[in-house]
PDB file of C-alpha atoms in Angstrom:
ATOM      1  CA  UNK D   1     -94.174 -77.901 -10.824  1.00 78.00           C
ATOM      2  CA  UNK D   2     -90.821 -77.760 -13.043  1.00 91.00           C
ATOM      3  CA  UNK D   3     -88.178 -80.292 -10.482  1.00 93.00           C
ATOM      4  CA  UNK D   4     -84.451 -79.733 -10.390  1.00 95.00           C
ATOM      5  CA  UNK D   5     -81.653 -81.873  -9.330  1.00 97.00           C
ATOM      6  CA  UNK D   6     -81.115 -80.530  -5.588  1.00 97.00           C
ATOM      7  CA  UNK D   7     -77.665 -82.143  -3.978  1.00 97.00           C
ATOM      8  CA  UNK D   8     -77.565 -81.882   0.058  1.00 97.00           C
ATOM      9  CA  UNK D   9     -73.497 -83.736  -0.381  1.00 96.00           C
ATOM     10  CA  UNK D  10     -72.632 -79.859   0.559  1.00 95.00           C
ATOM     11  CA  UNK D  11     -75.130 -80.559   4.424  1.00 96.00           C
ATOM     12  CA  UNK D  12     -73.351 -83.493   4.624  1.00 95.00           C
ATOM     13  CA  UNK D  13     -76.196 -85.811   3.579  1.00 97.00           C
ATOM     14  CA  UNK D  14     -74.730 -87.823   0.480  1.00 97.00           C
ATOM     15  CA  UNK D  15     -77.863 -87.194  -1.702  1.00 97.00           C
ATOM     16  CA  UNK D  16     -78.987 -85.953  -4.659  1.00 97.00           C
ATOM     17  CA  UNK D  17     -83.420 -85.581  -4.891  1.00 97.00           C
ATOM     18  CA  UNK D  18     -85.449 -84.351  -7.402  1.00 96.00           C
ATOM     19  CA  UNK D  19     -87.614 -81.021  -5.549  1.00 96.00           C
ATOM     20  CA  UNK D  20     -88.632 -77.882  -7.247  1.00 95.00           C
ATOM     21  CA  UNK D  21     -87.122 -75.152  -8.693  1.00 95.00           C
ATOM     22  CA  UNK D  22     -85.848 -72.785  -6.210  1.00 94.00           C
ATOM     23  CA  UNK D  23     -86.772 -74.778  -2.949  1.00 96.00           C
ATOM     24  CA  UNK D  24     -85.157 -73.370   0.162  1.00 96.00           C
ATOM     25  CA  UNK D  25     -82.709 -75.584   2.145  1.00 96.00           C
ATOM     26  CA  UNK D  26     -83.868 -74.691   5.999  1.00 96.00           C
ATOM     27  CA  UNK D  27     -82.476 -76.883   9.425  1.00 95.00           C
ATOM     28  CA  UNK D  28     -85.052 -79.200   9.989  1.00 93.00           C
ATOM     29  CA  UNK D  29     -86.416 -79.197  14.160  1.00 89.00           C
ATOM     30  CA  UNK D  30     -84.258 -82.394  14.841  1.00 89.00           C
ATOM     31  CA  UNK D  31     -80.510 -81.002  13.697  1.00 93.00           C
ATOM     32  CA  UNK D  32     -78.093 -80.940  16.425  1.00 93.00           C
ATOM     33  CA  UNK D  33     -76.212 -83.615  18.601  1.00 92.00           C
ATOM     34  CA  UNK D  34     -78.021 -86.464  20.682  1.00 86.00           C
ATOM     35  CA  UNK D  35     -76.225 -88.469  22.765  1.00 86.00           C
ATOM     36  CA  UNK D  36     -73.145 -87.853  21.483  1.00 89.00           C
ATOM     37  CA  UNK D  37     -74.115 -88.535  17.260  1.00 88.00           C
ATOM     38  CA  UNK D  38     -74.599 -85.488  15.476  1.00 93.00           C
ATOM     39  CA  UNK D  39     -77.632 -85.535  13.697  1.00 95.00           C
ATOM     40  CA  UNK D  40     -78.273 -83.350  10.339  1.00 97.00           C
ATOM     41  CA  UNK D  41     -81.878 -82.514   9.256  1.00 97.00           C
ATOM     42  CA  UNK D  42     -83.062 -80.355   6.935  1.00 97.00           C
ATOM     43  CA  UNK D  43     -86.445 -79.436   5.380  1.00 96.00           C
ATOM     44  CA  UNK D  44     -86.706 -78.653   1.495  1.00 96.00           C
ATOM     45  CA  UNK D  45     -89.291 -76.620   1.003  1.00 95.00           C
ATOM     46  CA  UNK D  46     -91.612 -74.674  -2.141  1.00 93.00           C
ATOM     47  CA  UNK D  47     -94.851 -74.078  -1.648  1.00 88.00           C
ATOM     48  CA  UNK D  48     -96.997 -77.130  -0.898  1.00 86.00           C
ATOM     49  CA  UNK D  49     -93.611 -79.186  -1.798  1.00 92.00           C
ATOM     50  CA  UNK D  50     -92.351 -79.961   2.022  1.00 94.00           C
ATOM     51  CA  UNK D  51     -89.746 -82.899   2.379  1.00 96.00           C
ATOM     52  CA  UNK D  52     -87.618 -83.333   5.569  1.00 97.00           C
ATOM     53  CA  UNK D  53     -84.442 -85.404   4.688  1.00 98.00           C
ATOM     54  CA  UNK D  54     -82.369 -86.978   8.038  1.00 97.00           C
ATOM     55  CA  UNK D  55     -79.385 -88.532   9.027  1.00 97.00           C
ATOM     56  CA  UNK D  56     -76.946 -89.091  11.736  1.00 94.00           C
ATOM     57  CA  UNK D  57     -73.288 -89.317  11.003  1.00 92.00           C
ATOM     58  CA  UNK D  58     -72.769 -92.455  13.262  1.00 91.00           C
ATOM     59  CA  UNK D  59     -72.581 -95.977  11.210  1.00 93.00           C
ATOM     60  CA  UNK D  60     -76.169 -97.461  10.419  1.00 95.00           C
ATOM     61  CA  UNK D  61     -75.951-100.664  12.191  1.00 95.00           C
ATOM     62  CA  UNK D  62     -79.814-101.450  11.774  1.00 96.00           C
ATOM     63  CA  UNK D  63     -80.534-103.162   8.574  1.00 96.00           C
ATOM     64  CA  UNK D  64     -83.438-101.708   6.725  1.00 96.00           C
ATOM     65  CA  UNK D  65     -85.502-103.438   7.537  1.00 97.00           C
ATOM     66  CA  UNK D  66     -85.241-103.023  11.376  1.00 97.00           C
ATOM     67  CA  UNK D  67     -85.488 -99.315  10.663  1.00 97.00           C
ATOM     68  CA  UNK D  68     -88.436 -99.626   8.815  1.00 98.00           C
ATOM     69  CA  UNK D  69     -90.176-101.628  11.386  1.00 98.00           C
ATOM     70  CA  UNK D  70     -89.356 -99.044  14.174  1.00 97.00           C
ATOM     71  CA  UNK D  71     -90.799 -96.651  11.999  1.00 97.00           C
ATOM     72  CA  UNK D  72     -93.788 -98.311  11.728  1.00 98.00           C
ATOM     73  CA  UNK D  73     -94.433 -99.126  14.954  1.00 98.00           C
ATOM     74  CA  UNK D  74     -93.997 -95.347  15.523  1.00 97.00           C
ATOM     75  CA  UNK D  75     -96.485 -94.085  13.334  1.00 98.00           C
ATOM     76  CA  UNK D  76     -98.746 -96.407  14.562  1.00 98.00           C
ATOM     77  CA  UNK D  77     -98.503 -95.357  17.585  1.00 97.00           C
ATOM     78  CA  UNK D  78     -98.803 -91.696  16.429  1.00 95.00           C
ATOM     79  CA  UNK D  79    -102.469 -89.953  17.476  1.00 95.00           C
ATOM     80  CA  UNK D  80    -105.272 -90.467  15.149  1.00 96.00           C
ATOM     81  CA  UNK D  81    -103.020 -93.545  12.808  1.00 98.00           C
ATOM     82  CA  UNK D  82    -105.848 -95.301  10.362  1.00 97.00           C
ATOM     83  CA  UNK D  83    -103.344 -97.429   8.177  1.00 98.00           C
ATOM     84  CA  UNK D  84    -101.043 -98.054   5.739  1.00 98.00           C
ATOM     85  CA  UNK D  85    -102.114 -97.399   2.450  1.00 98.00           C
ATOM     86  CA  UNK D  86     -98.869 -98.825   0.862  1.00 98.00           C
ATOM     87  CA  UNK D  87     -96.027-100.875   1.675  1.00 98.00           C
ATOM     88  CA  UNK D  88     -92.271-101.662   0.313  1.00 98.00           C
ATOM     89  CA  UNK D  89     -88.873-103.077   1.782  1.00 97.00           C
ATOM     90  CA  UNK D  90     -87.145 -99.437   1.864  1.00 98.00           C
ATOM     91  CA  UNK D  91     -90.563 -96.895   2.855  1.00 98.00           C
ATOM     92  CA  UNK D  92     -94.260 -96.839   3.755  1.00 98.00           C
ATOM     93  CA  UNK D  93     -97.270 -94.060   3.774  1.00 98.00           C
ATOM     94  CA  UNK D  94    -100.052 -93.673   6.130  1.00 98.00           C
ATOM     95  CA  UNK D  95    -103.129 -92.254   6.741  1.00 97.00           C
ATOM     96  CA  UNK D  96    -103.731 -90.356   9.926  1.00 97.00           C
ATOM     97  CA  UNK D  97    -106.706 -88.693  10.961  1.00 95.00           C
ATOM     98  CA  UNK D  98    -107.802 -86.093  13.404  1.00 89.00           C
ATOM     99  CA  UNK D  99    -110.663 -84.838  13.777  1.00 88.00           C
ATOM    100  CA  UNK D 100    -112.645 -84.394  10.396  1.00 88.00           C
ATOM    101  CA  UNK D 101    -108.707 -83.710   8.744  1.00 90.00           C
ATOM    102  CA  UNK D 102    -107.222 -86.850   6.728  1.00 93.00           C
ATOM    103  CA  UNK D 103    -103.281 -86.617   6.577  1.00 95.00           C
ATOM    104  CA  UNK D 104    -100.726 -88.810   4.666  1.00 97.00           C
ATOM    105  CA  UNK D 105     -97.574 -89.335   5.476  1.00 97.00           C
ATOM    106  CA  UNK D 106     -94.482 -91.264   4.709  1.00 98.00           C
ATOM    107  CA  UNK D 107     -91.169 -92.476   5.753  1.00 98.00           C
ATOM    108  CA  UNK D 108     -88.421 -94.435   3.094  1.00 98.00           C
ATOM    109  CA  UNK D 109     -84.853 -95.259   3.899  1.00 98.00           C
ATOM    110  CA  UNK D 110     -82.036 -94.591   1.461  1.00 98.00           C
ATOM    111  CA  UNK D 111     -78.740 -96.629   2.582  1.00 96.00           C
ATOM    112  CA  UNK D 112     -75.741 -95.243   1.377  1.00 95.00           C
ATOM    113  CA  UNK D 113     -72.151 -95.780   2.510  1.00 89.00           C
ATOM    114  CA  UNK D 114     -73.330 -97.473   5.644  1.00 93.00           C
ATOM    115  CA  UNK D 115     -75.422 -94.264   6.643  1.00 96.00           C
ATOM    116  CA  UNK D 116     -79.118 -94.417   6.473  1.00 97.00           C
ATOM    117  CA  UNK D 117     -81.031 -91.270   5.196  1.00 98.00           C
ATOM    118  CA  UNK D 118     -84.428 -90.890   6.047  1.00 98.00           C
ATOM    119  CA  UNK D 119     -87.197 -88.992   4.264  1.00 98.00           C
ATOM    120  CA  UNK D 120     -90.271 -88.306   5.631  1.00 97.00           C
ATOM    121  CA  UNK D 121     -92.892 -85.551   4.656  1.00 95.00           C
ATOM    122  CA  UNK D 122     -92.178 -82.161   6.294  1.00 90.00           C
ATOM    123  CA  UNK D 123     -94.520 -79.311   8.261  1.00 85.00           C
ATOM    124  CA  UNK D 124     -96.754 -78.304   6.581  1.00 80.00           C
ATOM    125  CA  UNK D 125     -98.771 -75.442   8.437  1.00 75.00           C
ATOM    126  CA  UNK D 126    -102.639 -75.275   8.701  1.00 76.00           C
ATOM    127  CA  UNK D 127    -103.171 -77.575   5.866  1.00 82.00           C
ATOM    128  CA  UNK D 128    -102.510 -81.494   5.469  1.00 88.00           C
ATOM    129  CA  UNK D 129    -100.962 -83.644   2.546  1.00 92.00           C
ATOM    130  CA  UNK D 130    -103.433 -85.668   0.333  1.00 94.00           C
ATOM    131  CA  UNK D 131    -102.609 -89.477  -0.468  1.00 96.00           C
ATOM    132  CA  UNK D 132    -101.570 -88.165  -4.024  1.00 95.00           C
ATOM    133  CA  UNK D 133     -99.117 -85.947  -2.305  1.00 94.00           C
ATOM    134  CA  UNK D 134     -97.565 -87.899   0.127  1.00 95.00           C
ATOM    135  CA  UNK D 135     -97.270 -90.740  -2.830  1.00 96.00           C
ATOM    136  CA  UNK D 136     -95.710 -87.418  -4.771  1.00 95.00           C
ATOM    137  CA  UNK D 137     -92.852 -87.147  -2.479  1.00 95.00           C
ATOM    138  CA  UNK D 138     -92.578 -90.752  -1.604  1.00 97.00           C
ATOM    139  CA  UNK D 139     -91.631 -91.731  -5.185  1.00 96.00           C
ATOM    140  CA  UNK D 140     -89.333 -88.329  -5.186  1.00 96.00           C
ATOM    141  CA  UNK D 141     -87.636 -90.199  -2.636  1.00 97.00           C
ATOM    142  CA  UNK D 142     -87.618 -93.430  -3.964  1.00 97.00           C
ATOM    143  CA  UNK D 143     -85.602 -92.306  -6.447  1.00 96.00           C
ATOM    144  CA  UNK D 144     -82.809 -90.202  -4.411  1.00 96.00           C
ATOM    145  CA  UNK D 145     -79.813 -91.214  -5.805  1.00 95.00           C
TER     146      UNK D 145
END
């Protein structure tokens, strides 16, 4: 899979990622206003390559690590949660399971001019993402500049 810069400063998310060549740009599910803060989402997608990239256009006023932790103790709460296969300051993956399917996902933080952007692994339909995949995206993520 041949990667290409992809910048998202055009969305409105100040961020540059590495995703493959000719990924579509869709609105992720969570893009609108809540509350008042707009929120921008959007899903890069190719393929098997699914990444959804967030964040709200109000001030960050959580440090990273309180956003990590909330994130965590969301995906722990989340149906079928085994554990977390790896943990950093800025981003984690888990395992889920349901059924007889294993899933991976992640989450990692990117703060940039007092804005946090959040990456987490997109929808993917009928199939799930293997540890190497999530760990694929995760360190595509990691190094968003």
């Amino acid at each position: 899979m041949k990667l290409t810069a992809l910048n998202l400063t055009d969305k409105g998310i100040p961020v540059t990622i590495q995703a493959p060549e000719g990924a579509e740009v869709k609105d992720g599910m969570f893009k609108g206003e809540f509350g008042g803060i707009k929120m921008l989402d959007y899903e890069i997608v190719k393929g098997e390559f699914v990444m959804e990239i967030s964040m709200n256009e109000a001030k960050e006023t959580r440090s990273i690590k309180q956003i990590i932790d909330d994130a965590k103790e969301t995906a722990q709460t989340e149906e079928g949660f085994i554990k977390f296969v790896k943990e950093e300051t800025n981003g984690f993956i888990y395992k889920v399971k349901l059924d007889d399917n294993e899933d991976y996902k992640f989450h990692y933080v990117l703060m940039k001019d007092d804005k946090a952007i959040e990456f987490t692994e997109g929808l993917k339909l009928f199939t799930e993402f293997t540890q190497k995949d999530a760990e694929t995206l995760y360190n595509i993520a990691k190094n968003a500049k």
